CSV table of C-alpha atoms in Angstrom, one decimal:
chain,number,residue,atom,x,y,z
K,143,ASP,CA,212.4,13.1,75.4
K,144,GLY,CA,212.0,10.1,78.0
K,145,GLY,CA,214.5,7.4,77.4
K,146,ILE,CA,218.1,5.8,78.5
K,147,THR,CA,221.4,7.3,77.4
K,148,GLN,CA,224.3,5.4,77.7
K,149,SER,CA,228.1,6.8,77.1
K,150,PRO,CA,230.3,6.5,75.6
K,151,LYS,CA,229.0,4.6,72.8
K,152,TYR,CA,232.6,3.2,71.8
K,153,LEU,CA,235.4,3.0,74.3
K,154,PHE,CA,238.8,1.4,73.8
K,155,ARG,CA,241.0,0.7,77.0
K,156,LYS,CA,244.6,-0.7,77.5
K,157,GLU,CA,244.6,-3.7,79.4
K,158,GLY,CA,245.0,-3.4,83.4
K,159,GLN,CA,243.0,0.0,83.3
K,160,ASN,CA,239.2,0.4,85.0
K,161,VAL,CA,236.7,2.1,83.0
K,162,THR,CA,233.3,3.5,83.8
K,163,LEU,CA,230.1,3.2,81.3
K,164,SER,CA,227.4,5.7,82.3
K,165,CYS,CA,223.9,5.0,82.2
K,166,GLU,CA,221.3,7.9,82.9
K,167,GLN,CA,217.4,7.5,82.5
K,168,ASN,CA,214.7,10.0,82.9
K,169,LEU,CA,211.8,7.5,82.9
K,170,ASN,CA,211.5,7.6,86.8
K,171,HIS,CA,212.2,4.0,86.7
K,172,ASP,CA,212.9,2.2,89.9
K,173,ALA,CA,214.9,-0.8,88.5
K,174,MET,CA,218.1,-0.6,86.4
K,175,TYR,CA,220.1,-3.3,84.9
K,176,TRP,CA,223.4,-3.9,83.1
K,177,TYR,CA,223.7,-6.8,80.4
K,178,ARG,CA,226.6,-8.0,78.5
K,179,GLN,CA,226.2,-9.1,74.9
K,180,ASP,CA,228.8,-11.2,73.2
K,181,PRO,CA,228.4,-12.8,69.8
K,182,GLY,CA,226.1,-15.9,69.7
K,183,GLN,CA,225.5,-15.6,73.7
K,184,GLY,CA,222.5,-13.4,74.0
K,185,LEU,CA,222.2,-11.0,77.0
K,186,ARG,CA,223.7,-11.8,80.2
K,187,LEU,CA,222.9,-10.1,83.3
K,188,ILE,CA,225.9,-8.3,85.0
K,189,TYR,CA,224.1,-6.6,87.9
K,190,TYR,CA,220.7,-5.1,88.5
K,191,SER,CA,219.5,-2.6,91.0
K,192,GLN,CA,215.7,-2.2,92.4
K,193,ILE,CA,216.0,0.8,94.5
K,194,VAL,CA,218.7,3.5,95.3
K,195,ASN,CA,221.6,2.5,97.3
K,196,ASP,CA,220.9,-1.3,96.7
K,197,PHE,CA,222.0,-3.7,93.9
K,198,GLN,CA,222.2,-7.5,93.2
K,199,LYS,CA,224.8,-9.4,91.4
K,200,GLY,CA,223.7,-11.0,88.0
K,201,ASP,CA,225.1,-14.2,86.7
K,202,ILE,CA,228.6,-12.8,85.4
K,203,ALA,CA,229.3,-10.1,88.2
K,204,GLU,CA,233.1,-11.0,88.8
K,205,GLY,CA,235.2,-8.2,87.7
K,206,TYR,CA,232.6,-5.6,87.6
K,207,SER,CA,231.2,-3.1,89.9
K,208,VAL,CA,228.2,-0.7,90.5
K,209,SER,CA,226.7,2.1,92.3
K,210,ARG,CA,223.2,3.5,92.7
K,211,GLU,CA,223.4,6.8,94.6
K,212,LYS,CA,220.9,8.1,92.4
K,213,LYS,CA,217.6,7.0,91.1
K,214,GLU,CA,218.5,8.2,87.6
K,215,SER,CA,221.8,6.9,87.4
K,216,PHE,CA,223.6,3.5,87.4
K,217,PRO,CA,227.0,3.6,86.3
K,218,LEU,CA,229.1,0.3,85.7
K,219,THR,CA,232.9,0.2,86.3
K,220,VAL,CA,234.7,-2.7,84.3
K,221,THR,CA,237.9,-3.3,86.6
K,222,SER,CA,241.0,-4.8,85.5
K,223,ALA,CA,239.9,-8.0,87.1
K,224,GLN,CA,237.6,-8.9,84.5
K,225,LYS,CA,239.6,-11.1,82.2
K,226,ASN,CA,237.9,-10.9,78.8
K,227,PRO,CA,236.0,-7.3,78.9
K,228,THR,CA,235.8,-6.7,75.3
K,229,ALA,CA,231.9,-6.9,74.7
K,230,PHE,CA,228.6,-4.7,74.0
K,231,TYR,CA,227.4,-3.6,77.2
K,232,LEU,CA,223.5,-2.7,77.4
K,233,CYS,CA,222.2,-0.9,80.3
K,234,ALA,CA,218.1,-1.0,80.7
K,235,SER,CA,215.5,0.2,83.1
K,236,THR,CA,212.0,-0.6,84.2
K,237,LEU,CA,209.2,0.2,86.6
K,238,ARG,CA,209.2,-2.2,89.4
K,239,GLY,CA,206.9,-5.3,88.9
K,240,VAL,CA,206.5,-6.7,85.5
K,241,GLY,CA,206.9,-4.1,83.0
K,242,GLU,CA,209.2,-4.6,80.0
K,243,LEU,CA,212.5,-3.4,79.8
K,244,PHE,CA,213.5,0.0,78.0
K,245,PHE,CA,217.1,-0.4,76.9
K,246,GLY,CA,219.9,2.3,76.1
K,247,GLU,CA,221.8,2.4,72.8
K,248,GLY,CA,224.6,0.3,74.2
K,249,SER,CA,228.4,0.9,74.7
K,250,ARG,CA,231.0,-1.1,72.8
K,251,LEU,CA,234.1,-1.8,75.0
K,252,THR,CA,237.4,-3.0,73.1
K,253,VAL,CA,240.5,-4.0,75.1
K,254,LEU,CA,243.6,-3.4,73.3
I,262,ALA,CA,215.8,-22.3,87.3
I,263,GLN,CA,214.5,-20.0,84.3
I,264,LYS,CA,216.0,-20.7,81.1
I,265,VAL,CA,215.1,-19.5,77.5
I,266,THR,CA,216.3,-21.5,74.5
I,267,GLN,CA,216.0,-20.2,71.0
I,268,ALA,CA,217.4,-22.9,68.8
I,269,GLN,CA,217.6,-21.1,65.4
I,270,THR,CA,220.8,-19.3,65.4
I,271,GLU,CA,220.3,-17.8,62.0
I,272,ILE,CA,217.4,-17.8,59.5
I,273,SER,CA,217.5,-16.4,55.9
I,274,VAL,CA,214.7,-15.9,53.9
I,275,VAL,CA,213.5,-14.0,50.6
I,276,GLU,CA,211.5,-10.8,51.0
I,277,LYS,CA,207.6,-11.7,51.4
I,278,GLU,CA,208.2,-15.1,52.8
I,279,ASP,CA,206.6,-15.9,56.0
I,280,VAL,CA,209.2,-16.8,58.8
I,281,THR,CA,208.7,-18.3,62.5
I,282,LEU,CA,211.0,-17.8,65.1
I,283,ASP,CA,211.2,-20.4,67.8
I,284,CYS,CA,211.3,-19.7,71.5
I,285,VAL,CA,211.2,-22.5,74.4
I,286,TYR,CA,211.5,-21.8,78.0
I,287,GLU,CA,211.8,-23.5,81.2
I,288,THR,CA,210.4,-22.0,84.5
I,289,ARG,CA,208.9,-23.6,87.7
I,290,ASP,CA,206.9,-20.6,88.3
I,291,THR,CA,203.1,-20.4,87.9
I,292,THR,CA,203.1,-16.8,87.0
I,293,TYR,CA,205.6,-15.3,84.6
I,294,TYR,CA,206.1,-13.1,81.6
I,295,LEU,CA,207.4,-13.8,78.2
I,296,PHE,CA,208.8,-11.1,75.9
I,297,TRP,CA,210.1,-10.6,72.4
I,298,TYR,CA,212.7,-7.8,71.4
I,299,LYS,CA,214.2,-6.8,68.1
I,300,GLN,CA,217.8,-5.8,67.9
I,301,PRO,CA,218.7,-3.8,64.8
I,302,PRO,CA,222.2,-3.2,63.5
I,303,SER,CA,222.1,0.0,65.7
I,304,GLY,CA,222.2,-2.1,68.7
I,305,GLU,CA,219.4,-0.7,70.7
I,306,LEU,CA,216.7,-3.3,71.8
I,307,VAL,CA,213.3,-2.7,70.8
I,308,PHE,CA,210.4,-4.2,72.7
I,309,LEU,CA,207.8,-5.8,70.7
I,310,ILE,CA,205.4,-7.5,73.2
I,311,ARG,CA,204.7,-8.9,76.8
I,312,ARG,CA,202.6,-11.8,77.2
I,313,ASN,CA,201.7,-12.9,80.9
I,314,SER,CA,201.4,-16.7,81.7
I,315,PHE,CA,197.7,-16.5,82.2
I,316,ASP,CA,196.9,-15.1,78.7
I,317,GLU,CA,197.5,-17.9,76.1
I,318,GLN,CA,195.4,-16.0,73.4
I,319,ASN,CA,197.5,-15.3,70.4
I,320,GLU,CA,198.1,-11.8,69.4
I,321,ILE,CA,198.6,-10.2,65.9
I,322,SER,CA,200.0,-7.0,65.4
I,323,GLY,CA,200.1,-6.2,61.6
I,324,ARG,CA,202.6,-8.5,60.0
I,325,TYR,CA,203.7,-9.8,63.5
I,326,SER,CA,201.8,-12.7,65.4
I,327,TRP,CA,202.9,-14.6,68.4
I,328,ASN,CA,201.7,-18.2,69.4
I,329,PHE,CA,202.0,-18.8,73.2
I,330,GLN,CA,201.2,-22.5,74.3
I,331,LYS,CA,201.9,-23.2,77.7
I,332,SER,CA,201.7,-27.1,77.1
I,333,THR,CA,204.9,-27.0,75.1
I,334,SER,CA,206.4,-24.0,76.8
I,335,SER,CA,206.7,-22.3,73.6
I,336,PHE,CA,206.2,-18.7,72.8
I,337,ASN,CA,207.0,-18.4,69.1
I,338,PHE,CA,207.0,-15.1,66.8
I,339,THR,CA,205.7,-15.4,62.8
I,340,ILE,CA,206.5,-12.5,60.6
I,341,THR,CA,204.3,-12.6,57.8
I,342,ALA,CA,205.2,-11.1,54.4
I,343,SER,CA,209.0,-10.1,55.6
I,344,GLN,CA,210.7,-7.3,54.4
I,345,VAL,CA,214.2,-6.3,54.3
I,346,VAL,CA,213.5,-3.7,57.4
I,347,ASP,CA,212.6,-7.0,59.5
I,348,SER,CA,216.4,-8.0,59.3
I,349,ALA,CA,217.6,-7.9,63.0
I,350,VAL,CA,218.3,-10.2,65.7
I,351,TYR,CA,215.4,-11.2,67.6
I,352,PHE,CA,215.4,-12.2,71.4
I,353,CYS,CA,212.8,-14.1,73.4
I,354,ALA,CA,213.0,-13.5,77.3
I,355,LEU,CA,211.4,-14.8,80.4
I,356,ARG,CA,210.8,-12.8,83.5
I,357,HIS,CA,209.1,-14.0,87.1
I,358,TYR,CA,206.3,-12.0,88.3
I,359,ASN,CA,207.6,-9.5,90.6
I,360,ASN,CA,211.0,-10.5,90.5
I,361,ASN,CA,213.2,-8.0,88.3
I,362,ASP,CA,215.7,-10.9,87.0
I,363,MET,CA,214.9,-11.1,83.3
I,364,ARG,CA,216.4,-14.2,81.3
I,365,PHE,CA,217.3,-13.6,77.7
I,366,GLY,CA,217.7,-16.4,74.8
I,367,ALA,CA,220.6,-16.5,72.7
I,368,GLY,CA,218.8,-14.6,69.9
I,369,THR,CA,217.9,-15.5,66.4
I,370,ARG,CA,219.5,-13.6,63.5
I,371,LEU,CA,217.0,-13.0,60.7
I,372,THR,CA,218.2,-12.0,57.4
I,373,VAL,CA,215.5,-11.0,54.7
I,374,LYS,CA,216.8,-10.8,51.3
I,375,PRO,CA,215.4,-8.5,48.4
């Protein structure tokens, strides 16, 4: 089945550690996104990528990094520079243009 | 700048009541797209509807209906005869034409009690 797969679903990390969240899609979509969701704040855009080897910062990119080496994959690294990384992270993809976003099931990161 | 406001943080209704979720948006663009998504407790966002800025026709899909009014920059969502399974967080979103940046509102948590 076509879709977006995020892993891991739950992740615990100690302060000062980097962690990478995986996002893979087999929908042949060009654009991919990472959003962060905090209670009562909706979704905030971290990074997005419209094509391979290209990506743009969203509203809250500080403390995060991404890569887009393959069309299917858009991993997000939460670095130790991110001051408050505990959140629910959602990956999404879409065809370029005007389509709706398709979302993965999310990854919940907790920093201990 | 693009902005989406969902003023209702939480709504609670009893099963079979009708409920309307409000969405107000701001944009300087003349061509844009509006969306509604549902987020059940599992966490994944489920696409419900897309509407472009040139199409102000209201849409009905089963118990769901949407009222798009450019004059008031609103795109409201009504659930008729609500059911417990409608309990979720609902997000309204705005996307400029040919721009991959999609903006979401803060969401409205709907609880439907039996």
